Amino acid sequence: MLADDMACNARNEYPAQVFNNENHKLNLYGDNVEVDYRGYEVTVENFLRVLTGRHENAVPRSKRLLSDEGSHILLYMTGHGGDEFLKFQDAEELQSHDLADAVKQMKEKRRFKELMIMVDTCQAATLFNQLQSPGVLAIGSSLKGENSYSHHLDSDVGVSVVDRFTYYTLAFFERLNIYDNASLNSLFRSYDPKLLMSTAYYRTDLYQPHLAEVPVTNFFGSVMETIHTDSVYKAFSSKTSNNKINSEMPVNQLSEHDELQKANIPNDELKTEKQKCPYTQMRVDLHEKLEKFENVDTVVNLGIAVMVFVVMISSSLL
Amino acid sequence: MASLIRSWIPLLILQSFLVAIAFGSKEAEEFSEALLLKPLPDRKVLAHFHFENRAPPSNSHGRHHHLFPKAISQLVQKFRVKEMELSFTQGRWNHEHWGGFDPLSSMNAKPVGVELWAVFDVPQSQVDTSWKNLTHALSGLFCASINFLESSTSYAAPTWGFGTNSDKLRYGSLPREAVCTENLTPWLKLLPCRDKDGISALMNRPSVYRGFYHSQRLHLSTVESGQEGLGSGIVLEQTLTVVLQPETTSVETNMQPSWSLSSLFGRKVVGSCVLAKSSNVYLQLEGRLGHESKNVDTEIEAHKLWKNADFDLSLKPDRVLRESSSLLFIFDIDKSSDSEPFDLGLTWKLPSKWSCQQAPLQATRFLMGSGNERGAIAILLKATESQEKLPGRVVTDGRCTIKANIFQIFPWYVKVYYHTLQIFVDQQQKTDCEVLKKINVSPSTDKVSSGMLEMMLELPCEVKSAAISIEYDKGFLHIDEYPPDANQGFDIPSALISFPSHHASLDFQEELSKSPLLSSFKEKSLVRSYTEVLLVPLTTPDFSMPYNVITITCTIFALYFGSLLNVLRRRIGEEERFLKSQGKKTFGLKQLLSRLTAKIRGRPIEPPSSDSPAAQSSFLSSKLIFKIILVAGAAAAWQYFSTDN
């Protein structure tokens, strides 16, 4: 839902392009963007209709949410806001109890499994004060009484191009690569109140799973570029990828390290416990040996060859 | 044996019959793409992308499509659309410099914003419902707010003024709709090669939207097959017209800028779309006189056509066609590939000037009057210099006349008084019967439907200017009906001026089956031009008044009920009496206790402190008086010091 047409605005020096940084490296308004509600259609009524699914019959499918009880929904809202409200089109407001009611209806109708609300406005955390439905995770860029600020001004375009909270969220995601298994905890802990000039507050009392176990890809997706290559597909193990994490992210590394340690401990326990039973011990040893191999394919091939050999011998014997 | 043969013969006959049917009625889907480049006289370049997709009748071919977009065929089947055109435009077509008489400008010079018209094949009572559902489906398909056209206040049912004569035609226009990448993306997804291959790969979004005028148009029509029961085929024509200004490094201002495909779009054509039947690039140059009589076939002459003293083309054209004063170079891009990209460039060597042929009359529209109560709308038709040279002048009763159709829609809040219609020819007012031959008026109903006006004027051929004016009153809207930016004003959609006696066509004398673009140019299309969109400021209410009213009302209620309750229920001195009664109650207990303690300690019984409340009240009142004196003193000091300045 975009209320204003920014990319093709007559005042935009760079038509059909929206940047999030002064260096103009990344064009957010790519070639395949689709906007379902824009202009005068962005109203509180349409927003609540999309959430609750109460549309007229003629509304086409691309304008409906079409979620079911297994869906993970990401709801990101930005603009001007205040104590328990968010401004729409400079003419009306979305209030926190309206949002809470809509989420409650969604929960009753089983329209989501997990919902993540991200709000980047002044006093954003007040917008989800009234939420009560389980399965909802919410983060706001500032507390009550605090303002949220923009990051920097692009003197070429003439406006501030990105807000601080959004800038640091995007920076977090730009640091990840395809093999990183970053968790929501690492995302939420990456916000520094001194850099944001406000406190990014999140509430997890309605959300059952531990944030450290929830990967960010549960809610966030990315644009994947497919490049055709003629080389053979190779499987990557997770151990090599951990080394690629930069030291700029000590928090992330710590959490990853913790995860590794936690993962290692049950294995040791398994080892010491099962020493008594030789069969399971053999299985565990074999499993560990297999895990150590870089190229599982050759082992499997070898195994098949050995099996064929054994079958031949046995059939010749019989 | 004979019986076997006899049983075989009918089988053979049946088989050959079936085979004949299969081959005879086999029509495949066809897709062709073309790009027309045309330098314009005011140092700009016009690029016109043309994609045509044909689907054979569904009953013979089944519902399987491999080239034709299924979304469109489902739209046609569900809403029984016979013909439809949807265009998204930004910018204004400059008729003076870019022409108004050729088929390109007649078909592609569209009004700003979204324009949709459709002819349905349903019973008359269901046309409005089909229109409403069609607008919603299109808004979902093209990411635009076309669903605003569903309400009866925004569309009209033109009859003869629009050019298509049908009573199941509906027309609507949204002048304020933005056009951006999100509208081009689904439009491109209807093409078989999308924007990955072929000519559509040239469409660099920043280049397209940087243009002075860009208009994407989708026109679909059903083609009745001759045979009964076979359904109808669909022809889908998608065009994108962009007017760009190439960057010039030359200092001379009277020389046309040189350009190439890579300088205009930042990309080159690498290969054609493999699914396209034909894939061509055309370059049309106007005003090329002087080579007419020479034979084009000789090698040297042909070479001179594309490399001569005036200009140079960077690539050799495959064919050259000519038509009265324009030259057409045809390039086939099937041969281009990754290693040999197709990058056509035009370099001007000498300054050259030409002019594009214009429509007989140039139309502008403007508002008159001031204030928020009433105004007038005026349409001015001015003769252009190419008027004398145009074909199609009708001679009736010994006089030569030009026919002009005017079609306008007025929203309901522009309440037009049709009896105030005045027509001026060459600045003299004419009575209506002389000039106005046919008129069809559909008055508006407040908040229900918009008004429509169709006029046919017959003007003398030598006319220099003609003006039509009509007065209106501004209506009042309900507070809910105002858009968020109400102070900008409200739009009156463009008027359409068409010349029914003039038909524009470009005939290049070429075998037409190969090129859909040229065959569409050859068809005689009505010369039409759209006027500007008018912005009418309406009276806006004070949007903060509801808040003010609620605040004042609540304050009054609070004061009234508060004072009423105070008067009825408040007792003065209630607190002292309450304390006294409390004191009396505890008096007994306290007295007992003190007595007990006194007895234990052996001290005399002390009387209860009964004068404390009195002391308290006097203390209270003295405190109160002190506070009042303090506040009064502060107010006096404030007054003194503020008036001092």
PDB file of C-alpha atoms in Angstrom, chain A residues 2 5 7-8 13-17 27 29-36 38-41 56 58-60 62-63 89-91, chain B residues 132-133 136-137 139-140 143-145 147-148 150 176-183 185 189 205-206 209-210 267 483-485 488:
ATOM      1  CA  LEU A   2       1.723   3.157  -1.139  1.00  0.00           C
ATOM      2  CA  ASP A   5       3.627   8.033  -5.988  1.00  0.00           C
ATOM      3  CA  ALA A   7       9.098   6.952  -8.020  1.00  0.00           C
ATOM      4  CA  CYS A   8       7.350   8.556 -10.987  1.00  0.00           C
ATOM      5  CA  GLU A  13      15.182  13.668 -10.486  1.00  0.00           C
ATOM      6  CA  TYR A  14      15.560   9.949 -11.041  1.00  0.00           C
ATOM      7  CA  PRO A  15      12.281   8.687 -12.517  1.00  0.00           C
ATOM      8  CA  ALA A  16      11.187   5.149 -11.691  1.00  0.00           C
ATOM      9  CA  GLN A  17      13.951   4.906  -9.095  1.00  0.00           C
ATOM     10  CA  ASN A  27      17.271   0.922  -6.665  1.00  0.00           C
ATOM     11  CA  TYR A  29      11.836   0.267  -7.150  1.00  0.00           C
ATOM     12  CA  GLY A  30      13.100  -2.499  -9.357  1.00  0.00           C
ATOM     13  CA  ASP A  31      11.750  -3.784 -12.608  1.00  0.00           C
ATOM     14  CA  ASN A  32       9.193  -6.135 -11.146  1.00  0.00           C
ATOM     15  CA  VAL A  33       7.511  -4.105  -8.467  1.00  0.00           C
ATOM     16  CA  GLU A  34       3.756  -4.488  -8.017  1.00  0.00           C
ATOM     17  CA  VAL A  35       1.699  -2.212  -5.832  1.00  0.00           C
ATOM     18  CA  ASP A  36      -1.817  -3.362  -5.032  1.00  0.00           C
ATOM     19  CA  ARG A  38      -2.039   3.109  -4.134  1.00  0.00           C
ATOM     20  CA  GLY A  39      -3.118   6.708  -4.159  1.00  0.00           C
ATOM     21  CA  TYR A  40      -6.577   7.389  -2.818  1.00  0.00           C
ATOM     22  CA  GLU A  41      -7.187   3.718  -2.192  1.00  0.00           C
ATOM     23  CA  GLU A  56     -16.721  -6.969  -1.752  1.00  0.00           C
ATOM     24  CA  ALA A  58     -15.854  -8.011  -7.123  1.00  0.00           C
ATOM     25  CA  VAL A  59     -12.455  -7.359  -5.517  1.00  0.00           C
ATOM     26  CA  PRO A  60      -9.852  -9.400  -7.437  1.00  0.00           C
ATOM     27  CA  SER A  62      -4.437  -9.931  -6.141  1.00  0.00           C
ATOM     28  CA  LYS A  63      -5.944  -7.355  -3.773  1.00  0.00           C
ATOM     29  CA  GLN A  89      -2.884  10.229   3.965  1.00  0.00           C
ATOM     30  CA  ASP A  90      -2.763  13.187   6.341  1.00  0.00           C
ATOM     31  CA  ALA A  91      -6.516  12.887   6.695  1.00  0.00           C
TER      32      ALA A  91
ATOM     33  CA  LYS B 132     -18.282  -2.769 -12.725  1.00  0.00           C
ATOM     34  CA  ASN B 133     -16.792  -6.247 -12.567  1.00  0.00           C
ATOM     35  CA  HIS B 136     -12.330  -4.411 -10.595  1.00  0.00           C
ATOM     36  CA  ALA B 137     -10.652  -7.185 -12.538  1.00  0.00           C
ATOM     37  CA  SER B 139      -7.519  -2.883 -11.284  1.00  0.00           C
ATOM     38  CA  GLY B 140      -6.217  -6.130  -9.879  1.00  0.00           C
ATOM     39  CA  CYS B 143      -2.068  -2.455 -10.128  1.00  0.00           C
ATOM     40  CA  ALA B 144      -4.087   0.736 -10.681  1.00  0.00           C
ATOM     41  CA  SER B 145      -7.165   2.200  -9.047  1.00  0.00           C
ATOM     42  CA  ASN B 147     -12.024   0.303  -9.655  1.00  0.00           C
ATOM     43  CA  PHE B 148     -12.887   3.951  -9.031  1.00  0.00           C
ATOM     44  CA  GLU B 150     -17.232   1.401 -11.022  1.00  0.00           C
ATOM     45  CA  ARG B 176      -5.293  11.877 -11.746  1.00  0.00           C
ATOM     46  CA  GLU B 177      -4.070   8.306 -11.831  1.00  0.00           C
ATOM     47  CA  ALA B 178      -0.314   7.937 -11.565  1.00  0.00           C
ATOM     48  CA  VAL B 179       1.528   5.728 -14.018  1.00  0.00           C
ATOM     49  CA  CYS B 180       4.709   3.995 -12.943  1.00  0.00           C
ATOM     50  CA  THR B 181       6.689   0.767 -13.101  1.00  0.00           C
ATOM     51  CA  GLU B 182       3.977  -1.191 -11.319  1.00  0.00           C
ATOM     52  CA  ASN B 183       1.643  -0.586 -14.265  1.00  0.00           C
ATOM     53  CA  THR B 185       5.248  -4.755 -15.159  1.00  0.00           C
ATOM     54  CA  LYS B 189       3.928  -9.982 -18.336  1.00  0.00           C
ATOM     55  CA  ARG B 205      12.212   1.842 -16.866  1.00  0.00           C
ATOM     56  CA  PRO B 206      14.078   5.047 -16.002  1.00  0.00           C
ATOM     57  CA  TYR B 209       9.554   7.343 -17.477  1.00  0.00           C
ATOM     58  CA  ARG B 210      11.973  10.157 -18.193  1.00  0.00           C
ATOM     59  CA  ARG B 267      20.410  -1.053 -23.903  1.00  0.00           C
ATOM     60  CA  PRO B 483     -10.340  13.322  -1.283  1.00  0.00           C
ATOM     61  CA  PRO B 484      -7.511  13.845   1.217  1.00  0.00           C
ATOM     62  CA  ASP B 485      -6.053  16.671  -0.881  1.00  0.00           C
ATOM     63  CA  GLN B 488      -6.036  20.850  -5.064  1.00  0.00           C
TER      64      GLN B 488
END
